[in-house]
Tab-separated table of C-alpha atoms and ligand atoms in Angstrom:
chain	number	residue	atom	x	y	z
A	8	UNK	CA	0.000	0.000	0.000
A	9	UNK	CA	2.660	2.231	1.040
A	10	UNK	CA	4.081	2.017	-2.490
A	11	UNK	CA	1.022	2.888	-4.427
A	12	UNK	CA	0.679	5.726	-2.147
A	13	UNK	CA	3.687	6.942	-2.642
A	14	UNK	CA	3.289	6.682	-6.575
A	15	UNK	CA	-0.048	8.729	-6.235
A	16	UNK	CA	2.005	11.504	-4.225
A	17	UNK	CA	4.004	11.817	-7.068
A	18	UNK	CA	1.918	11.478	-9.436
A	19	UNK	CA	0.085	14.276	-8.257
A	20	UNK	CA	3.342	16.778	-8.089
A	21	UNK	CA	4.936	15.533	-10.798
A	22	UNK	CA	8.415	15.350	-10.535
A	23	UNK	CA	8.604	18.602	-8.890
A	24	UNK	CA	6.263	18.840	-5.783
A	25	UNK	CA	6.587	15.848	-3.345
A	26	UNK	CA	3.101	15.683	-1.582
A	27	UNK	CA	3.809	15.306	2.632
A	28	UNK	CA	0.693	13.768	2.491
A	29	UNK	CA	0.512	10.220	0.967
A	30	UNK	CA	-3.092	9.097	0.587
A	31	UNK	CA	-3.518	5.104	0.343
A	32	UNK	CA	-5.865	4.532	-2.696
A	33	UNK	CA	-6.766	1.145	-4.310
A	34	UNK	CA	-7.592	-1.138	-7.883
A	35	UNK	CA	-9.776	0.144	-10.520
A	36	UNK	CA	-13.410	0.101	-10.292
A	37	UNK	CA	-15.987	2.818	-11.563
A	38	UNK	CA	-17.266	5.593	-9.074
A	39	UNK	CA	-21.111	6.052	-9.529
A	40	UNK	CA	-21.792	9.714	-10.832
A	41	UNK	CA	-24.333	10.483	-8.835
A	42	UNK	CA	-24.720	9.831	-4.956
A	43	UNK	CA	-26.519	6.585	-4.006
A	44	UNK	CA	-29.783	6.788	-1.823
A	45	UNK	CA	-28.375	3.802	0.678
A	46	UNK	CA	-25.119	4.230	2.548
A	47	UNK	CA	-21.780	3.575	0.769
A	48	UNK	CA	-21.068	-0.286	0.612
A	49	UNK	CA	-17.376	-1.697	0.226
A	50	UNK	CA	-17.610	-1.262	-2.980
A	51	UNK	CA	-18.357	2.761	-3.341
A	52	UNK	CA	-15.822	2.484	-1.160
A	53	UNK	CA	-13.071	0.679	-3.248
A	54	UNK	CA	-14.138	2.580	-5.987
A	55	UNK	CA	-13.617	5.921	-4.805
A	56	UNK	CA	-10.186	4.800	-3.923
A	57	UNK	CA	-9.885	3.628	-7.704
A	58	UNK	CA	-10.941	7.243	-8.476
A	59	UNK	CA	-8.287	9.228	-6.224
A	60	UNK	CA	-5.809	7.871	-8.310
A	61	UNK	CA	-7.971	9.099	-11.611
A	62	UNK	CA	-7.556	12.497	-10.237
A	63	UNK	CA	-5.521	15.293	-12.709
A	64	UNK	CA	-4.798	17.970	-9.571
A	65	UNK	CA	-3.476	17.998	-7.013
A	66	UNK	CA	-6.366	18.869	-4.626
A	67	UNK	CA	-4.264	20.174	-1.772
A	68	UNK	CA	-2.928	18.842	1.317
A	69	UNK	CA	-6.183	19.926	4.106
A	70	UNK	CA	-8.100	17.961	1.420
A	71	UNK	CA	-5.440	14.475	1.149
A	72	UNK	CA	-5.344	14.416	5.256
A	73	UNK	CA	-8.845	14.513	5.091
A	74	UNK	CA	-8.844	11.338	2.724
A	75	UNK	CA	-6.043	9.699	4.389
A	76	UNK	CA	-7.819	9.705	7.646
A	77	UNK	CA	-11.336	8.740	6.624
A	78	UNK	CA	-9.024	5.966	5.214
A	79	UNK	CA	-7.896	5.171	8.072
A	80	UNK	CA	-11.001	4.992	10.114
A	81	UNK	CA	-12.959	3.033	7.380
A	82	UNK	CA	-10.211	0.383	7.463
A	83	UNK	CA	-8.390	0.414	10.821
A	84	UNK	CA	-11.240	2.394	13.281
A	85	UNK	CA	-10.578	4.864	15.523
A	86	UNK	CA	-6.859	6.014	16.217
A	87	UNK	CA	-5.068	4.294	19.084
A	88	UNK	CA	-1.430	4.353	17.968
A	89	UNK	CA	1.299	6.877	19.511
A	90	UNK	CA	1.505	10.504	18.759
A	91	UNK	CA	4.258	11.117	16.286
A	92	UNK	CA	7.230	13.141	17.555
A	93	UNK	CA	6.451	17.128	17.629
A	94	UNK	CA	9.283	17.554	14.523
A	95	UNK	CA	7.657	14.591	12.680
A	96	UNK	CA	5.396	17.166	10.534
A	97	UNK	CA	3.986	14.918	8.177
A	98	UNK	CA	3.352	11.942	10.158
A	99	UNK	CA	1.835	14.696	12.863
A	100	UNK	CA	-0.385	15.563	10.599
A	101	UNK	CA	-1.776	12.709	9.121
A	102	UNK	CA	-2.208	11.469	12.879
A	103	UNK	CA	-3.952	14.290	13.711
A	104	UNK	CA	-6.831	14.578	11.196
A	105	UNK	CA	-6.923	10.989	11.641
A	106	UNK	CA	-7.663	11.406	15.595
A	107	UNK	CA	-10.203	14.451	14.789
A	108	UNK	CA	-12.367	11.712	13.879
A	109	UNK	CA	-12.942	10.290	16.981
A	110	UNK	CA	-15.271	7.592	17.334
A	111	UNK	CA	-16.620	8.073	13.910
A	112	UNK	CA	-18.312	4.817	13.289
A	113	UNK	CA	-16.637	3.315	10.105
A	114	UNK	CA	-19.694	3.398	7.746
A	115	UNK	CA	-20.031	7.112	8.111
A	116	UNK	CA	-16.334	7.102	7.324
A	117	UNK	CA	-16.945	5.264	4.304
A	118	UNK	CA	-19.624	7.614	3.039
A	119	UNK	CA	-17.660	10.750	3.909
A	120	UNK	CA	-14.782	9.176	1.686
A	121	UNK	CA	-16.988	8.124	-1.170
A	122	UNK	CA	-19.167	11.237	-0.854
A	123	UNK	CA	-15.386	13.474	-0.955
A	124	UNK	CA	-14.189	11.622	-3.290
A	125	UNK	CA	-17.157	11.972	-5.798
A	126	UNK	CA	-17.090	15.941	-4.911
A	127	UNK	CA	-13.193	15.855	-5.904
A	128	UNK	CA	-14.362	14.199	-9.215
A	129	UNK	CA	-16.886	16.307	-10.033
A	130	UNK	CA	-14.551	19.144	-9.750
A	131	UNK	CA	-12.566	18.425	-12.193
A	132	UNK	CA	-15.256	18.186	-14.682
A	133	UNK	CA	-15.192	20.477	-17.787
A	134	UNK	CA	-17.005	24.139	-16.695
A	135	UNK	CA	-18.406	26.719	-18.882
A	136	UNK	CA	-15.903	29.625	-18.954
A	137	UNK	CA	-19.563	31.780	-17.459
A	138	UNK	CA	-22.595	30.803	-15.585
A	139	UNK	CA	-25.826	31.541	-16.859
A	140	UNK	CA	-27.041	32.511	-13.729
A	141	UNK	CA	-25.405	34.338	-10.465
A	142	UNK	CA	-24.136	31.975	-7.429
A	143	UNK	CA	-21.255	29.853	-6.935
A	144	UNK	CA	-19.169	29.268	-10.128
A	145	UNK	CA	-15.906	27.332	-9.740
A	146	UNK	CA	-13.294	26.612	-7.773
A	147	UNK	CA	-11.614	24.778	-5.544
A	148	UNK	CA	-13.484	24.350	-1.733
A	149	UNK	CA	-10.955	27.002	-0.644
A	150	UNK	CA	-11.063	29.154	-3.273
A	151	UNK	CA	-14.510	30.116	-3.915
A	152	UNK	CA	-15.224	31.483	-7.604
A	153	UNK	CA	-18.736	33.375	-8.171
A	154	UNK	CA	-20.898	36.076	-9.728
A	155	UNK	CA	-22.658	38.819	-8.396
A	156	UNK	CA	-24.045	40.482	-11.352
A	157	UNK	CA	-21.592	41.819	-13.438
A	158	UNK	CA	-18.590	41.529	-10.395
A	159	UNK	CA	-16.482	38.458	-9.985
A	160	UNK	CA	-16.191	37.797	-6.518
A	161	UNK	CA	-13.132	35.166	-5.743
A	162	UNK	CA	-13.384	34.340	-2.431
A	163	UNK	CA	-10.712	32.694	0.151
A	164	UNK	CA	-12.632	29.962	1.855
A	165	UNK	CA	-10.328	28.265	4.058
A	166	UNK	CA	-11.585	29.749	7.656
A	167	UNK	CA	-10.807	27.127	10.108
A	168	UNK	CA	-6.828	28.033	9.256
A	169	UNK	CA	-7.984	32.260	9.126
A	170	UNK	CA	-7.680	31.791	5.217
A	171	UNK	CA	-3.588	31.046	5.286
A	172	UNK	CA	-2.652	30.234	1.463
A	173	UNK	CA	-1.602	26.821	0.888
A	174	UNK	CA	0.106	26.503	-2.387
A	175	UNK	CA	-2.664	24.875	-4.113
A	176	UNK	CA	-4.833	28.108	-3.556
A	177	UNK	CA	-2.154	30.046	-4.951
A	178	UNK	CA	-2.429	28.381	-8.462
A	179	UNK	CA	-6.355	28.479	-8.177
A	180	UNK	CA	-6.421	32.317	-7.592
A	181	UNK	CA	-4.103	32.506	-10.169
A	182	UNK	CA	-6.864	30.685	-12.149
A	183	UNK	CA	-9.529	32.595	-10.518
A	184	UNK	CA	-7.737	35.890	-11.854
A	185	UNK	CA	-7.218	35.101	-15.011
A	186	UNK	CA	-10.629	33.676	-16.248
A	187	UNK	CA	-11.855	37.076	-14.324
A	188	UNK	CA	-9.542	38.778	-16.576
A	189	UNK	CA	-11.351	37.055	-19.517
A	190	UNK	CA	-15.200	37.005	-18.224
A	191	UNK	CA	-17.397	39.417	-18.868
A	192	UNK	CA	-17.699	41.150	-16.019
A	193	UNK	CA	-16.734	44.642	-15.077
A	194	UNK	CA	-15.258	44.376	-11.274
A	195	UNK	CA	-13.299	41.848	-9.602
A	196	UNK	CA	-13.321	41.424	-5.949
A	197	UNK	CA	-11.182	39.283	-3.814
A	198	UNK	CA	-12.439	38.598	0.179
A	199	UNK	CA	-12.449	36.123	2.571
A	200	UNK	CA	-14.547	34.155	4.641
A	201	UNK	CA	-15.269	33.845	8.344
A	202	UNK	CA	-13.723	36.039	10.578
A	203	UNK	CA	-9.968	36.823	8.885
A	204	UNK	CA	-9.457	37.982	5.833
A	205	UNK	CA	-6.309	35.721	5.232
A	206	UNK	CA	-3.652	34.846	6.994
A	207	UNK	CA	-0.711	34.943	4.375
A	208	UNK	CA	1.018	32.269	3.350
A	209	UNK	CA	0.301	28.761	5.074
A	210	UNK	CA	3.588	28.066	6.891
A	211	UNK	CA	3.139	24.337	7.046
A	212	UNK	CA	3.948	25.021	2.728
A	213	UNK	CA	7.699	25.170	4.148
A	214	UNK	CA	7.134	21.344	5.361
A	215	UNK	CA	6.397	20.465	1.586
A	216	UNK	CA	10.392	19.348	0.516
A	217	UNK	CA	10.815	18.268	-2.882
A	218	UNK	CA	13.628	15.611	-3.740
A	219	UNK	CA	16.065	18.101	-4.971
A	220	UNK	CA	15.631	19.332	-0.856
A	221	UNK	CA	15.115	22.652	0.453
A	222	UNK	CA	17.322	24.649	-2.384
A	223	UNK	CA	14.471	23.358	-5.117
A	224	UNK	CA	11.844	24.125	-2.627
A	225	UNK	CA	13.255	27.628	-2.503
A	226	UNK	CA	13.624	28.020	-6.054
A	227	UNK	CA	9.948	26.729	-6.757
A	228	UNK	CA	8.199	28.832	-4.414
A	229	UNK	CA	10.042	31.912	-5.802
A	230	UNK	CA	8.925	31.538	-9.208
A	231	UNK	CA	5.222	30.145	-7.754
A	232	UNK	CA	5.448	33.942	-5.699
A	233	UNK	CA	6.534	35.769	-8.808
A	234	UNK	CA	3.684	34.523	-10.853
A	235	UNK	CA	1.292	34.896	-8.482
A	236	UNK	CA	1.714	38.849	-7.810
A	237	UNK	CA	2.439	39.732	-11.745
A	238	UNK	CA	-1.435	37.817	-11.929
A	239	UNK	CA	-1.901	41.351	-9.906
A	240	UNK	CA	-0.016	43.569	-11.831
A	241	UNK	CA	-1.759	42.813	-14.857
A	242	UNK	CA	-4.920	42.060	-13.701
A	243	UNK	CA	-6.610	44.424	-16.380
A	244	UNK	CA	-9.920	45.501	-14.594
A	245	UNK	CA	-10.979	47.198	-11.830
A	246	UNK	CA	-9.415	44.939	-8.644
A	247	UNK	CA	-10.904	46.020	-5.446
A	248	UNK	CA	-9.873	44.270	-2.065
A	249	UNK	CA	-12.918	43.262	0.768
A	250	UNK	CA	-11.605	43.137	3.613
A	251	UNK	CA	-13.331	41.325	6.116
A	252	UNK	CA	-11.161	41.024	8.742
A	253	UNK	CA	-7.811	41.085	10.021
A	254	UNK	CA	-4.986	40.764	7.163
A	255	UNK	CA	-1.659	39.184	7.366
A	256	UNK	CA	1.765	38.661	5.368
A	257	UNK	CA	1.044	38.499	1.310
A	258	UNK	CA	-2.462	39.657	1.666
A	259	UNK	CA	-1.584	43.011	3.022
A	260	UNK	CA	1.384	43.714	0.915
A	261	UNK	CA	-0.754	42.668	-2.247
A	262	UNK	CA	-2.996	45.692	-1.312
A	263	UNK	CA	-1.034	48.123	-3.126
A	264	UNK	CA	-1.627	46.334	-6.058
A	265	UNK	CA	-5.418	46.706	-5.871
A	266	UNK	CA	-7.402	49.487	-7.030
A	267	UNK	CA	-9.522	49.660	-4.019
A	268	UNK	CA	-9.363	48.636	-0.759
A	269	UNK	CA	-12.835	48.845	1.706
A	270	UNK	CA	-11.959	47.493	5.192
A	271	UNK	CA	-14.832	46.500	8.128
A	272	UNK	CA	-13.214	48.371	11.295
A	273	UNK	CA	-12.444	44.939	12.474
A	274	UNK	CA	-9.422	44.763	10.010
A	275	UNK	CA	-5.757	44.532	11.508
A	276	UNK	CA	-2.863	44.678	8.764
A	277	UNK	CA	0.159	43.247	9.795
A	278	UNK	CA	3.409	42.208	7.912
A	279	UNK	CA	5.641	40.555	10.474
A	280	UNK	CA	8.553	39.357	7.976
A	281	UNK	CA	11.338	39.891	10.297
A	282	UNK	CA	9.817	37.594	12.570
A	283	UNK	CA	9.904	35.253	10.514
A	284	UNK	CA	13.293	35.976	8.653
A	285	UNK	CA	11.794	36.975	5.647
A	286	UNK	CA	11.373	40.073	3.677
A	287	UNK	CA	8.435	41.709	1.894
A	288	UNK	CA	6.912	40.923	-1.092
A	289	UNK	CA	4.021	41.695	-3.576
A	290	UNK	CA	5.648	44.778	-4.939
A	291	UNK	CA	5.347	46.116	-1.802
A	292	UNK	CA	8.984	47.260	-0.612
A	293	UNK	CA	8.495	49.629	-3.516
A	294	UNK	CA	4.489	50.147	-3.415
A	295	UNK	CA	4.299	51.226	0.562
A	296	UNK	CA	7.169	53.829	0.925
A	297	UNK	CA	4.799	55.662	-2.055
A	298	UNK	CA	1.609	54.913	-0.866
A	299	UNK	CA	2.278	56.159	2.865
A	300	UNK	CA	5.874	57.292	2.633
A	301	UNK	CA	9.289	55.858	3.766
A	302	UNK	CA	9.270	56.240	7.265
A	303	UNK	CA	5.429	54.675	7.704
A	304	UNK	CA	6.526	52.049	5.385
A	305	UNK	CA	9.726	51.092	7.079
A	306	UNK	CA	7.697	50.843	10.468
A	307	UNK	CA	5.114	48.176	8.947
A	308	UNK	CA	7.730	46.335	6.438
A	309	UNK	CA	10.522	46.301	8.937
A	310	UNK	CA	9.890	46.551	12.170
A	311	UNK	CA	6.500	44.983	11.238
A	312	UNK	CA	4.290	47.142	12.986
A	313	UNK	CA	0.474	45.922	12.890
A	314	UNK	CA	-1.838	48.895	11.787
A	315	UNK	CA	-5.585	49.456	12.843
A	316	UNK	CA	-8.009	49.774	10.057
A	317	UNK	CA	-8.011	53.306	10.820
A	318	UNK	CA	-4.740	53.797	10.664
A	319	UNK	CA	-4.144	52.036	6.911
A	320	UNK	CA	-6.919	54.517	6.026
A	321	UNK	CA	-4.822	57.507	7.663
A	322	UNK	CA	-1.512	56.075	5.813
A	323	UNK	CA	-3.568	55.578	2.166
A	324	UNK	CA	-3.755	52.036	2.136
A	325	UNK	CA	-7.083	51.509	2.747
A	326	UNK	CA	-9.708	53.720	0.708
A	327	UNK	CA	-12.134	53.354	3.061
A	328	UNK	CA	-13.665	52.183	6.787
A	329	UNK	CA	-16.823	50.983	6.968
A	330	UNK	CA	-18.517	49.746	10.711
A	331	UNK	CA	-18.348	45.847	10.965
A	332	UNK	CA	-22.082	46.025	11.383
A	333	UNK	CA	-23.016	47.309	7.921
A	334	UNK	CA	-19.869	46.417	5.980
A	335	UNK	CA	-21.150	43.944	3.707
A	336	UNK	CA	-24.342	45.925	2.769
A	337	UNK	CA	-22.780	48.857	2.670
A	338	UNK	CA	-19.712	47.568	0.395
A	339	UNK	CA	-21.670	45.469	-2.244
A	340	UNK	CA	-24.080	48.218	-2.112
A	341	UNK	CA	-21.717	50.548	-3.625
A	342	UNK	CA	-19.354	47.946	-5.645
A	343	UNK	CA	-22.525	46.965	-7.730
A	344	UNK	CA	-23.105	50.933	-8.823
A	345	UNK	CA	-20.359	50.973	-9.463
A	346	UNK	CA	-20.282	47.540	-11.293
A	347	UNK	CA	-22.974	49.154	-13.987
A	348	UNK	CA	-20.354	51.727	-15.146
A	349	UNK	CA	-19.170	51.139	-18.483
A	350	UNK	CA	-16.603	48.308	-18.487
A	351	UNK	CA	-14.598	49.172	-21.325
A	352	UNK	CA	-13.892	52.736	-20.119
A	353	UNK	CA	-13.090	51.563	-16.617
A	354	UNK	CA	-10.910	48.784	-18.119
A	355	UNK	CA	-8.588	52.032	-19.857
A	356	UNK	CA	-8.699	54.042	-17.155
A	357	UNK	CA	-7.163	50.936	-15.315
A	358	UNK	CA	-4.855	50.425	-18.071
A	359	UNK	CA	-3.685	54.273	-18.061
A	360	UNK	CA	-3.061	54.291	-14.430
A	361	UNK	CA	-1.110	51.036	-14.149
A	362	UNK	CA	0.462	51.503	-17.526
A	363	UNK	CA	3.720	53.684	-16.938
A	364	UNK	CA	4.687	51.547	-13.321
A	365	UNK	CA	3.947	47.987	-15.052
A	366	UNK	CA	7.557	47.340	-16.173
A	367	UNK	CA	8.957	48.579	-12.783
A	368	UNK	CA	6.474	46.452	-11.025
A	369	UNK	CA	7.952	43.454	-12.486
A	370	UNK	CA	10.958	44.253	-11.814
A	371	UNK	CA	10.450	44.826	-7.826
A	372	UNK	CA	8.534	41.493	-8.470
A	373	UNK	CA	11.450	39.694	-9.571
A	374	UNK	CA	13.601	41.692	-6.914
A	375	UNK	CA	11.613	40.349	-4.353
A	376	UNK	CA	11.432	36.773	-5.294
A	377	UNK	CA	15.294	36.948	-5.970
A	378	UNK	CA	15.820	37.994	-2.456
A	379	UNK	CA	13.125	35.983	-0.703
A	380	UNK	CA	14.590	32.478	-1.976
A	381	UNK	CA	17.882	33.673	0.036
A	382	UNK	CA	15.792	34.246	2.898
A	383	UNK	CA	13.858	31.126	3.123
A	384	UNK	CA	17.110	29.270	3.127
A	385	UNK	CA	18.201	31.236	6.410
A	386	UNK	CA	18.100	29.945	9.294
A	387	UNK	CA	16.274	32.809	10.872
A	388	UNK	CA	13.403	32.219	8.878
A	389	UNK	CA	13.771	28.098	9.378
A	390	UNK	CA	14.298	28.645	12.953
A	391	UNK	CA	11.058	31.374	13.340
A	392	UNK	CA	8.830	28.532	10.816
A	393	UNK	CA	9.795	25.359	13.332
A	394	UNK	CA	8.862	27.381	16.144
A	395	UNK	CA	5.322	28.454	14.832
A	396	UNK	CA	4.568	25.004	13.655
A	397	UNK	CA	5.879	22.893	16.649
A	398	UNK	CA	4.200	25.739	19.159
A	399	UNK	CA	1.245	24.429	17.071
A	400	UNK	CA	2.336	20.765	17.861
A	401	UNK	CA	2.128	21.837	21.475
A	402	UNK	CA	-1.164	23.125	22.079
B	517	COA	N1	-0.092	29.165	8.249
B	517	COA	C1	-0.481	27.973	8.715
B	517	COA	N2	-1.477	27.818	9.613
B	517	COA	C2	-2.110	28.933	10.017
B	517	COA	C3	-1.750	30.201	9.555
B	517	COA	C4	-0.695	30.302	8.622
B	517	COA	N3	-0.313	31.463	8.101
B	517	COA	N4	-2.553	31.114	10.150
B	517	COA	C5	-3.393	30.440	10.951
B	517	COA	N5	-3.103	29.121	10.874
B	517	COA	C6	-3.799	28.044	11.565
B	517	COA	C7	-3.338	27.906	13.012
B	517	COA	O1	-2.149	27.167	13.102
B	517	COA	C8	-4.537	27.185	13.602
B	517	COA	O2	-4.470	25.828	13.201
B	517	COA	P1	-4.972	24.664	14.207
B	517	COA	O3	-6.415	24.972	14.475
B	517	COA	O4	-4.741	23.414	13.440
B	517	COA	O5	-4.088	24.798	15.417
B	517	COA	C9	-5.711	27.810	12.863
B	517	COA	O6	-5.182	28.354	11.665
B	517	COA	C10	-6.386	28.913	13.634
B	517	COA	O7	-5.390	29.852	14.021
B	517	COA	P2	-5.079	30.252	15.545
B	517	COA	O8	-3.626	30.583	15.639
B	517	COA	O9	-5.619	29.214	16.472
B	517	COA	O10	-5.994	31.551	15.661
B	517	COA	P3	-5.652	32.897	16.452
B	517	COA	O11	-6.866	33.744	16.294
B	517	COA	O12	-5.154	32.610	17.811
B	517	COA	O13	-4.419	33.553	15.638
B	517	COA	C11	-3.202	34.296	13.700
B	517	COA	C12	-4.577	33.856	14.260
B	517	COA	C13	-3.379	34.516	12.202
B	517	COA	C14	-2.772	35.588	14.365
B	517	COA	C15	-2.146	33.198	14.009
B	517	COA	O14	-2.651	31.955	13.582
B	517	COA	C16	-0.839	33.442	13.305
B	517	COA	O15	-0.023	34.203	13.772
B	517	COA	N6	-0.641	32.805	12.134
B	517	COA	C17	0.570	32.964	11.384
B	517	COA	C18	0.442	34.179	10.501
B	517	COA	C19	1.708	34.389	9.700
B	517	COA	O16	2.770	34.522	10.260
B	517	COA	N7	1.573	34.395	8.352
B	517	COA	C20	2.681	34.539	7.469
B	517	COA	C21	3.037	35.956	7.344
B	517	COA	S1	4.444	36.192	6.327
């Protein structure tokens, strides 16, 4: 078993990406299409482990631990075997969603699996590029993809972890972004769900090693970063930032990038890279000493000072503060006015604004990256990732 796992890890990250997360999967049989009335039987269930392996993407790590452990309880019950050492992250892991389950009897394990697996499936079947109606579009489950009339509302949907970016979600807002480009529609908004706004990046995506070890992992998630925030450069509508909550790392410094930025008063922004050993990003060591000058700038980006809503309104990073109470009326209110503007004239008036800083965007872009693979090498930044992930280990 452990060898057909580990051919479906890498299978899934191709030569490139080696999954922590090996999910056991089994022979070929045919999934049904649609959900069965009665409960899974054995053979829903050996046939949604037939289909895991059918699977073209990768669909993320939360999602694999969630397979591996209904696994687990469908064929071996509930947990009893030792927790894994506190460094052992990927054996941690995989004990720990599989001990979330409890007492789960195994037959509601089996459904969940067969009922996940069929959702993964379905997924990952061919979409039209625009709904015909409004509501929930595409997407992975934590990346959320819809339509509110003519604004394209990507939102992050991962609120159990405060909407940290696992590097899955960073290729499917990449996707997101550039069918939004494409649609139709005349706004694009990016929020998140629950409480936070996001998080930044997930920090268990330094526990992801490749083969080539910890220099490839470096190099990969520099060019994955640099193609994620040139999505935002030359994202060629109107791009306007929700922020629901409080923001942290890559989803503050990506604000400068936007075109608007509404915040509930609830919002915190904070960008503690030298905590962490690392250095900004998303354009913004260049983007923030303009937006609220040097000195501000240097406060947040260095020192990394966490600002009030009111105060990233005060510095120019936030266009405006709206009362938790009413910010979601009061916000979509507004965005879909301003959604029946002309498109095509908003879409140059973008363009002319954006048009003379694109090339140096890049190039802080690239800076950025360049200097951020250094970092994540360090060992301040190794040393600051262990200790938020095995303080984690110890709650
Ligand atoms: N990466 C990975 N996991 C994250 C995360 C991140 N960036 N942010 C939150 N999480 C996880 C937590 O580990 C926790 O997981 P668990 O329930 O399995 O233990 C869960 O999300 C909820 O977070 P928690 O820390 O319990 O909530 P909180 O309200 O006490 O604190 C934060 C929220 C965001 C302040 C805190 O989680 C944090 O500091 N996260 C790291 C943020 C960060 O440094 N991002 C990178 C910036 S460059």
């Amino acid at each position: 078993m452990a060898g057909v796992a580990g051919r479906l890890a890498r299978r899934w990250c191709p030569g490139v990406l080696r999954s922590p997360v090996q999910v056991t999967c089994a022979p070929a049989l045919q999934l049904h299409g649609s959900r069965p009335a009665m409960r899974a039987t054995q053979q829903d269930f050996e046939n949604a482990m037939n289909q895991v392996k059918l699977l073209k993407k990768d669909p993320g790590n939360e999602v694999k631990l969630k397979l591996y452990a209904l696994y687990k309880q469908v064929t071996d019950g509930p947990c009893n075997t030792p927790k894994p050492g506190m460094l052992d992250f990927v054996n941690k892991a995989k004990w720990e969603a599989w001990k979330e389950l409890g007492s789960l009897p195994q037959e509601t394990a089996r459904q969940n699996y067969v009922d996940l697996v069929a959702r993964l499936s379905s997924s990952e079947a061919p979409r039209p590029a625009r709904p015909t109606a409004e509501g929930p579009r595409s997407g992975s489950d934590a990346v959320l993809v819809s339509s509110e009339g003519a604004i394209t509302k990507i939102t992050l949907n991962r609120p159990s972890k405060k909407n940290a970016i696992t590097t899955q979600m960073y290729q499917d807002i990449m996707q997101a972004l550039k069918a939004a480009g494409d649609d139709d529609s005349a706004i694009t908004v990016l929020t998140g769900s629950g409480d936070y706004y996001c998080s930044g990046n997930d920090l268990s995506n330094f526990t992801d090693i490749p083969p080539g070890g910890l220099e490839e992992k470096a190099k990969n998630s520099a060019v994955l970063l640099r193609d994620f925030v040139a999505c935002f450069i030359d994202f060629p509508k109107p791009l306007v930032a929700v922020v629901n909550g409080p923001a942290v790392g890559i989803s503050v410094t990506l604000l400068g990038l936007f075109d608007v930025v509404y915040a509930t008063d609830r919002a915190t922004f904070h960008t503690p890279f030298s905590h962490l050993g690392q250095s900004p990003e998303g354009c913004s060591s260049y983007l923030f000493p303009k937006i609220m000058g040097s000195a501000k700038a240097a406060e947040m980006l260095i020192f990394g000072k966490k600002l009030t809503a009111g105060e990233a309104f005060d510095q120019g990073l936030v266009t405006q503060v709206f009362p938790d109470s009413t910010f979601q009326k009061e916000v979509w209110a507004r965005l879909k006015a301003f959604s029946k503007l002309p498109p095509n004239s908003m879409r140059i008036s973008k363009e002319l604004l954006r048009k003379m800083e694109k090339e140096k965007l890049h190039a802080v872009n690239a800076e950025e990256c360049r200097v951020l693979q250094t970092r994540w090498l360090s060992d301040e930044c190794m040393n600051a990732v262990m200790s938020f992930l095995s303080q984690k280990s110890r709650l």
